[in-house]
Short mmCIF file of C-alpha atoms in Angstrom, two decimals:
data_model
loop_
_atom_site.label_atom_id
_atom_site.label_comp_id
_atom_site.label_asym_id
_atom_site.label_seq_id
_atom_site.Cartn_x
_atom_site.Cartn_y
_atom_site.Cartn_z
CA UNK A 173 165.00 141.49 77.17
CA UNK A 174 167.82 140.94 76.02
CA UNK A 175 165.45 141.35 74.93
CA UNK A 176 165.95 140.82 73.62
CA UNK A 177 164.11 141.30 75.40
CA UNK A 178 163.99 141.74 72.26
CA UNK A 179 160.35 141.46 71.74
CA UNK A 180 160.36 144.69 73.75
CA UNK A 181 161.81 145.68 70.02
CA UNK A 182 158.94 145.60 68.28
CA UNK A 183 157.99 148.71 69.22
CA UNK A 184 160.78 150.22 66.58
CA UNK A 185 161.26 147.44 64.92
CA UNK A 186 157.60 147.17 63.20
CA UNK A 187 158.71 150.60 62.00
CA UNK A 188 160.22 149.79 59.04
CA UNK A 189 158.29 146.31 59.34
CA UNK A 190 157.61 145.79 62.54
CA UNK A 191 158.53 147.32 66.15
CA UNK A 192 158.61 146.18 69.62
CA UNK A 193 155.57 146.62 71.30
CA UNK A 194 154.29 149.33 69.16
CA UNK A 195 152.87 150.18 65.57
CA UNK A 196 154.49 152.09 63.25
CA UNK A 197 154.35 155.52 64.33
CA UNK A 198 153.91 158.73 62.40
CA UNK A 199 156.41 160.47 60.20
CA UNK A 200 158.74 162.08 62.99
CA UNK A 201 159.26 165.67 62.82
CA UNK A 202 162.24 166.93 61.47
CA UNK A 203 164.60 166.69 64.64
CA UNK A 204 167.78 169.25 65.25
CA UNK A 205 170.79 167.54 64.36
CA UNK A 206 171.63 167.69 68.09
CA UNK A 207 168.76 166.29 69.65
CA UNK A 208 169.15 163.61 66.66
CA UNK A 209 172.42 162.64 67.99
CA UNK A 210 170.87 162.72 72.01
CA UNK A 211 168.48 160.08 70.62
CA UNK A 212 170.71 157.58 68.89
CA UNK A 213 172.88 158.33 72.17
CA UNK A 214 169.81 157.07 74.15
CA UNK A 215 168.56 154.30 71.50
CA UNK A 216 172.68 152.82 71.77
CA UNK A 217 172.37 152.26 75.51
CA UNK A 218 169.51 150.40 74.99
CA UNK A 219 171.33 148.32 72.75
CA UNK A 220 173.89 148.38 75.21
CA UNK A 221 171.55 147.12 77.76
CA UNK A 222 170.39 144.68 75.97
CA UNK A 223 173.25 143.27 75.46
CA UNK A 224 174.19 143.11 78.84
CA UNK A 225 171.42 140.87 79.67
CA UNK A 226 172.06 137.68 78.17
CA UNK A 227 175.06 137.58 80.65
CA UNK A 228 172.62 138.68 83.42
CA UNK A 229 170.37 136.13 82.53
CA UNK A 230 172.67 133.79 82.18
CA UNK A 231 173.90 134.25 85.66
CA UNK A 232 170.37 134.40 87.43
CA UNK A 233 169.74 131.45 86.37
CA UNK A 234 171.99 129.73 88.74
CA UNK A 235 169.05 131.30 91.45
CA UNK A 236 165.87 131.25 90.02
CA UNK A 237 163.38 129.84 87.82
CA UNK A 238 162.41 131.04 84.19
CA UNK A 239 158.89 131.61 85.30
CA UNK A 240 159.49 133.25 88.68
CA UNK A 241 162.62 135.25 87.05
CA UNK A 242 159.96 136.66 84.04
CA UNK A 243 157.47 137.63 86.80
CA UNK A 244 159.94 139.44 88.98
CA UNK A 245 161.47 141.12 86.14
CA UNK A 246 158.71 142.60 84.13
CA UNK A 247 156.38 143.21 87.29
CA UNK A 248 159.00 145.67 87.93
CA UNK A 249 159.37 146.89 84.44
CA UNK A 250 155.47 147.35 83.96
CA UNK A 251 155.01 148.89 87.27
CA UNK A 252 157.81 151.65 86.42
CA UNK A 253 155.99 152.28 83.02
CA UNK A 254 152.56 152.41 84.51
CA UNK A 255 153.28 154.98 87.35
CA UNK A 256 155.30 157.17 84.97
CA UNK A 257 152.13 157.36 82.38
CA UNK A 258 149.40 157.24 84.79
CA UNK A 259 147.35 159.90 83.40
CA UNK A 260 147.36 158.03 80.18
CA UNK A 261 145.28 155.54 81.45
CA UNK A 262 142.12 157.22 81.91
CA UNK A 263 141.33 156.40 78.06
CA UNK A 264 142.30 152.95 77.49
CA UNK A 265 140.49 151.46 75.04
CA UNK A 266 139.28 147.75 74.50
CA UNK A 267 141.42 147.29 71.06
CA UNK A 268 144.43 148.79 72.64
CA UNK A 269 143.54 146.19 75.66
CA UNK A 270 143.23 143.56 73.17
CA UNK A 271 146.57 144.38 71.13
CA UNK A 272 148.28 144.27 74.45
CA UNK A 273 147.11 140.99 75.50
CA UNK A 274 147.87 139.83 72.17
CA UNK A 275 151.35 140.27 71.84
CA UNK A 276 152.04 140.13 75.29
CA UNK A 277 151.28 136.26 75.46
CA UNK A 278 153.47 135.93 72.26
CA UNK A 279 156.24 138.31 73.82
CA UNK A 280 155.95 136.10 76.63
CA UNK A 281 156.29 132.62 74.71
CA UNK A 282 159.24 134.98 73.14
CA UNK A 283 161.26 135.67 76.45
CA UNK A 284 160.51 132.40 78.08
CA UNK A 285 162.66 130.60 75.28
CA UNK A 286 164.67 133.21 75.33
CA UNK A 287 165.96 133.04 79.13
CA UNK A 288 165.55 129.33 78.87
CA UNK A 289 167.70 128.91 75.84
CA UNK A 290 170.18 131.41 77.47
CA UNK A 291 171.05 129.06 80.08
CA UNK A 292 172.33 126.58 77.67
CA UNK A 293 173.93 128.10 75.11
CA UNK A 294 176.80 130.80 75.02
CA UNK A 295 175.34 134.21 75.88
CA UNK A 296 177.68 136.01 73.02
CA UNK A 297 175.57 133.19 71.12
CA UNK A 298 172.52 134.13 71.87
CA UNK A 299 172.51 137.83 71.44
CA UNK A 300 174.10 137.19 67.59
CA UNK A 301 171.23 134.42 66.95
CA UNK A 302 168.03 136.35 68.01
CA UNK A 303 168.86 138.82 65.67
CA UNK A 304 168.41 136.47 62.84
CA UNK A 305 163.99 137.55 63.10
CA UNK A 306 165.36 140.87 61.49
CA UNK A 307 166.08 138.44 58.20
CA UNK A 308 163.15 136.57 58.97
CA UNK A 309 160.20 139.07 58.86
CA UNK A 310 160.44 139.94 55.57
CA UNK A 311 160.36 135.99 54.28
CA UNK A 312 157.51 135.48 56.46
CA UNK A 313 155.74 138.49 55.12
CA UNK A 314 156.44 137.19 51.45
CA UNK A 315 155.45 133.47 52.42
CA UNK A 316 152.20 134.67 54.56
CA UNK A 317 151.25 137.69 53.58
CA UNK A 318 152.74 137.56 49.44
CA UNK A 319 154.34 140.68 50.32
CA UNK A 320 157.05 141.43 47.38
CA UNK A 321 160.43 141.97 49.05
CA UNK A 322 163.88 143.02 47.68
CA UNK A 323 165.42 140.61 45.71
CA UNK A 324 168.86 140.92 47.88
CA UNK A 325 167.11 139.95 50.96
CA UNK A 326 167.79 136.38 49.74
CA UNK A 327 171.30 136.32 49.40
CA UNK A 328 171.50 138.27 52.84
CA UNK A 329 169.09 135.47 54.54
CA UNK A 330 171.44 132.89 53.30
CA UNK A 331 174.56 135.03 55.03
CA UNK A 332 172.93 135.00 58.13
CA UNK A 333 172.32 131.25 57.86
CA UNK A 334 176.08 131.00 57.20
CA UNK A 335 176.98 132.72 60.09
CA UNK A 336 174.50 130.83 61.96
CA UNK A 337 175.96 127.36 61.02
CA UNK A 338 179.36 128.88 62.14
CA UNK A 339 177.92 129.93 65.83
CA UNK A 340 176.00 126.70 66.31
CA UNK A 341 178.42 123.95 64.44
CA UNK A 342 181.89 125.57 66.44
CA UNK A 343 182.33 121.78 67.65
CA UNK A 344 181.59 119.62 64.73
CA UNK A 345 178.06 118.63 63.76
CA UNK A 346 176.72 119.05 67.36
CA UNK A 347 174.44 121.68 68.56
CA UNK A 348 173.63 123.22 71.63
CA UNK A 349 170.40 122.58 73.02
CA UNK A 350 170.03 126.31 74.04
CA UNK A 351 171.12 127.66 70.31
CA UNK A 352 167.85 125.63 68.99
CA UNK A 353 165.55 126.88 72.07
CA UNK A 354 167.17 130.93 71.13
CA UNK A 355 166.46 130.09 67.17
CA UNK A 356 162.81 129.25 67.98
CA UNK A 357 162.66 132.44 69.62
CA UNK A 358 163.63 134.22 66.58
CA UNK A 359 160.90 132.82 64.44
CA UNK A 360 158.85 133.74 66.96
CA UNK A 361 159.92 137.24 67.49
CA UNK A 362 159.76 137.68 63.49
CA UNK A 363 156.01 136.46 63.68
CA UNK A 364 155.13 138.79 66.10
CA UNK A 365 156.66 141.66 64.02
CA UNK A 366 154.76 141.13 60.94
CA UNK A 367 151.63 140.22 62.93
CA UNK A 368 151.89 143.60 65.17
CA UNK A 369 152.67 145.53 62.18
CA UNK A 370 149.81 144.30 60.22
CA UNK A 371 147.37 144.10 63.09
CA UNK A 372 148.10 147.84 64.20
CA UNK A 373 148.60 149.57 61.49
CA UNK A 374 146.33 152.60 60.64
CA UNK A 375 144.58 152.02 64.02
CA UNK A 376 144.69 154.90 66.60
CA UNK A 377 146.28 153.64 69.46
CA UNK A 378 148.48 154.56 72.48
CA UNK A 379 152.19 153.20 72.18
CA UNK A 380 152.61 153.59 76.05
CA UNK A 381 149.21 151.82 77.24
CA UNK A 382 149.61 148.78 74.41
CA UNK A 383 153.12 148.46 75.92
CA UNK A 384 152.45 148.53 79.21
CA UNK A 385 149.68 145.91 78.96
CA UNK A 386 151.95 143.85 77.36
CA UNK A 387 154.39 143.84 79.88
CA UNK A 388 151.77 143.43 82.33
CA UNK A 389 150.83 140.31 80.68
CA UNK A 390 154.40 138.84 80.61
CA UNK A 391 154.52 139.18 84.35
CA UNK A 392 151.14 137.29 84.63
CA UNK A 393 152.55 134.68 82.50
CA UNK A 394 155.11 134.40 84.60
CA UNK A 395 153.10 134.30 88.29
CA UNK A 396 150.79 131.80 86.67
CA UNK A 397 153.80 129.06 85.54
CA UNK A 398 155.39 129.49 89.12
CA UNK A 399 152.20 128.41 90.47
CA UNK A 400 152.83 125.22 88.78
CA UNK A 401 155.80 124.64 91.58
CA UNK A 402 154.34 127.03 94.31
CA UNK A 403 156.53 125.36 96.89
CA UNK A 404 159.58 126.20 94.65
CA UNK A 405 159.05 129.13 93.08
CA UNK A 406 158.33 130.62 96.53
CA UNK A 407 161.49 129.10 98.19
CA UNK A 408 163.96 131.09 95.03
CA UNK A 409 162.14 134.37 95.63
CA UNK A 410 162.44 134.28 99.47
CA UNK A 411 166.41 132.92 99.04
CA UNK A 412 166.92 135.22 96.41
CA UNK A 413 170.73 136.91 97.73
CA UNK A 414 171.10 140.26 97.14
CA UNK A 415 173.27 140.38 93.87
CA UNK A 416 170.50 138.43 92.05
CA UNK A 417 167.81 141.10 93.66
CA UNK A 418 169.79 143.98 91.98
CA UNK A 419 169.90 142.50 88.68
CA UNK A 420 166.94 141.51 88.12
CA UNK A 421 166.00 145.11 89.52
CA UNK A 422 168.58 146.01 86.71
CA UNK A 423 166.67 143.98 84.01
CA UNK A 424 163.52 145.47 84.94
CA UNK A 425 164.01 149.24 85.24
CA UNK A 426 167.09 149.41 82.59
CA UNK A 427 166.19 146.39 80.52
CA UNK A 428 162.21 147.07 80.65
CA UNK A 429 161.09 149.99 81.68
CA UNK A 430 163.97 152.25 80.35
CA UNK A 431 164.09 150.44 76.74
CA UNK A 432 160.74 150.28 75.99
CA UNK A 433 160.35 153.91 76.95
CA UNK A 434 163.45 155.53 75.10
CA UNK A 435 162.30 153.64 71.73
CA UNK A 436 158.76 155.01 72.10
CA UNK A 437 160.39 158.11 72.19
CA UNK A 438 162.63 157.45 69.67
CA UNK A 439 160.11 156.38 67.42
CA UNK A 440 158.70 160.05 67.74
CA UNK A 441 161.52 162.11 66.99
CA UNK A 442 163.67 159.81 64.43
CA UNK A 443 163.08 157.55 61.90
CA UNK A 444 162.67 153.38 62.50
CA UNK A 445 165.11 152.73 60.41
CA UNK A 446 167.38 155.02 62.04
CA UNK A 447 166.43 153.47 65.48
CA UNK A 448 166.54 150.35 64.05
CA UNK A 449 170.24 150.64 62.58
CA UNK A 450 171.57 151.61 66.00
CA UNK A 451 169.75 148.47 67.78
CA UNK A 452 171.49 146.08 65.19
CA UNK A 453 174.60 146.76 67.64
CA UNK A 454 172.84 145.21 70.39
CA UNK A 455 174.58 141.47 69.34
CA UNK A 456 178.17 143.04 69.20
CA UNK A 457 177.67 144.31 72.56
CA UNK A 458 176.33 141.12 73.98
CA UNK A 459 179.07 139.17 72.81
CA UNK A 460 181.33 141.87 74.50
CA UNK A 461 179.49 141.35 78.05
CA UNK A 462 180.15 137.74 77.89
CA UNK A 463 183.66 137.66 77.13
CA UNK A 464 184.50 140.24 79.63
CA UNK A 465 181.74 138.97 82.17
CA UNK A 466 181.94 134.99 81.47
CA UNK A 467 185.41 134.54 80.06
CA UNK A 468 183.49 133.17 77.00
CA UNK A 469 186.27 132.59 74.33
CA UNK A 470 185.26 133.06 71.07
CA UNK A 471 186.98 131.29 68.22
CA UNK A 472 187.81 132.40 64.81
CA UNK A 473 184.73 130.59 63.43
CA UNK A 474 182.49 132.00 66.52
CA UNK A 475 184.07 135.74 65.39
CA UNK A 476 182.96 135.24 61.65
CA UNK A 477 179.75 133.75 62.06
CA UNK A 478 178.60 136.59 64.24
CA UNK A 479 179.53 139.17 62.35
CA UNK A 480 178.02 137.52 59.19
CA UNK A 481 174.96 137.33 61.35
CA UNK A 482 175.46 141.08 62.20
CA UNK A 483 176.11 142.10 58.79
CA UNK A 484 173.38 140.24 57.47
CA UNK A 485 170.83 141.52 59.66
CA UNK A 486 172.24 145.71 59.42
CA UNK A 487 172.32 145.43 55.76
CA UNK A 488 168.39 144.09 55.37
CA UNK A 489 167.19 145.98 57.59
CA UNK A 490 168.47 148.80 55.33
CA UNK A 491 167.48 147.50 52.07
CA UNK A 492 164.32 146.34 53.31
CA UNK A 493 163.07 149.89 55.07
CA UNK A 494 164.69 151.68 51.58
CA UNK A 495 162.20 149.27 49.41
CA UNK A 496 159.39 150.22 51.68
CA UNK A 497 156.63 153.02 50.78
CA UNK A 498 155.49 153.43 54.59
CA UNK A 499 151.52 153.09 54.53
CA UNK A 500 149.29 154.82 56.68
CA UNK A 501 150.55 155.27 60.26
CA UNK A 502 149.01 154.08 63.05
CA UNK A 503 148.14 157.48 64.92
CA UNK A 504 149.54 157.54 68.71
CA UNK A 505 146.93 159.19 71.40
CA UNK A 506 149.39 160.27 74.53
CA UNK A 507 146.68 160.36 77.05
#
């Protein structure tokens, strides 16, 4: 969550060529400059958010399981989104029941190595290294899918791979464990992207109900690992103190619930790229969190590897979504 939570992103981020839990939705209406502005105002707390939870993630981890910490978290989120589009549900459909269960067993493999990988690496770390799917989609559409792609998205993949090497390699040759686990989340996060967007595309389907599955089938993920330890996932939730009660309650309204329903908005009334530009902030902030939150210190080879990483990832996301002649939308049904 974090993403984070981040494969709550695909929803915008299979806009341009993918999005978080959502196809790419129809050519927005032209928005007033001011409500423009409200939007990227509510699309930068999400980043915001986001980046606040690889410290909070970090720090519950010290209480609780993965497992039992993913079904706490987005059994909250899910429920928040459900009750707040109930009406929507009296049309569900079997392919927008099938979508959801879909990705939400690869969002879950997503987040699980996510808030695993989290709690061995640095957290400023992780938020900078997840964003490396944005360079990756576009080289797994090429490789998979013989999609052509700008030419400068290779010499921006091997920037990000620069700054990479500088996050990971800070002391010598060795690597953390949890930079490795937070790569293979990227990769799969990419994956996901290019299989939402080519999987939904053109297909009528609700954003909010697709979502909401989704997140509904994290949480199950989640229940069903705990039950591998019954005996100790059940001893963390009862022992949870209250702190680690109000953030996860944090990562689940704001993190969840809030995110995923501010991009779907988003994604109405702007453009993905637009919402996409102002989510490629979320690693600045997260390396912000966890210097004033963990007194992580961040060298000088920390500093330029992220924002190579950063840069990389803002500057193909714009040549990539500039290449792009956006096909058929998928249409949206909001009840």
């Amino acid at each position: 969550m974090s993403t984070s939570d981040r494969a709550a992103k695909t929803v915008t981020e299979a806009g341009p060529s993918g999005a978080g839990p959502a196809g790419r939705p129809a050519a927005a209406p032209a928005a007033r400059p001011s409500g423009t502005w409200l939007v990227d105002l509510g699309v930068l707390g999400v980043a915001i958010v986001w980046g606040s939870t690889y410290v909070a993630m970090q720090w519950s981890g010290q209480f609780i399981s993965v497992p039992a910490f993913l079904f706490l978290r987005f059994a909250m989120g899910a429920l928040v989104i459900t009750l707040l589009s109930l009406r929507a549900w009296r049309k569900v459909s079997r392919e927008e029941f099938s979508l959801g269960v879909l990705f939400g067993v690869l969002l879950f493999g997503i987040l699980f190595l996510e808030t695993l990988g989290v709690r061995y690496t640095l957290a400023s770390n992780a938020g900078f290294l997840i964003s490396l799917s944005v360079m990756l989609v576009p080289l797994i559409e090429r490789i998979f899918l013989r999609a052509r792609i700008a030419p400068s998205i290779y010499p921006l993949t091997l920037l990000s791979l620069a700054g990479c090497a500088l996050l990971t390699l800070n002391q010598g040759f060795s690597v953390r464990s949890g930079d490795l686990i937070i790569l293979a989340a990227a990769v799969i996060r990419a994956a996901q992207i290019v299989l939402f967007g080519s999987r939904a595309k053109g297909r009528e389907v609700s954003l909010v109900r697709v979502t909401a599955i989704e997140l509904w089938v994290v949480a199950a993920g989640g229940l069903l690992f705990s039950l591998v330890q019954p005996a100790r996932s059940w001893h963390e939730i009862t022992h949870l103190p209250g702190d680690a009660w109000l953030v996860i309650a944090y990562l689940g309204v704001a993190g969840t619930a809030f995110a995923f329903l501010t991009q779907l908005h988003a994604a109405r009334v702007s453009s993905p790229t637009r919402v996409g530009l102002v989510l490629s902030t979320e690693p600045f902030f997260a390396a912000v969190f966890a210097v004033v939150l963990l007194s992580e210190h961040l060298g000088p080879l920390q500093l330029a590897g992220g924002a190579l990483v950063l840069l990389s990832a803002y500057l193909g996301r714009w040549v990539d979504a500039r290449r792009r002649t956006p096909p058929p939308p998928a249409r949206e049904v909001t009840e």
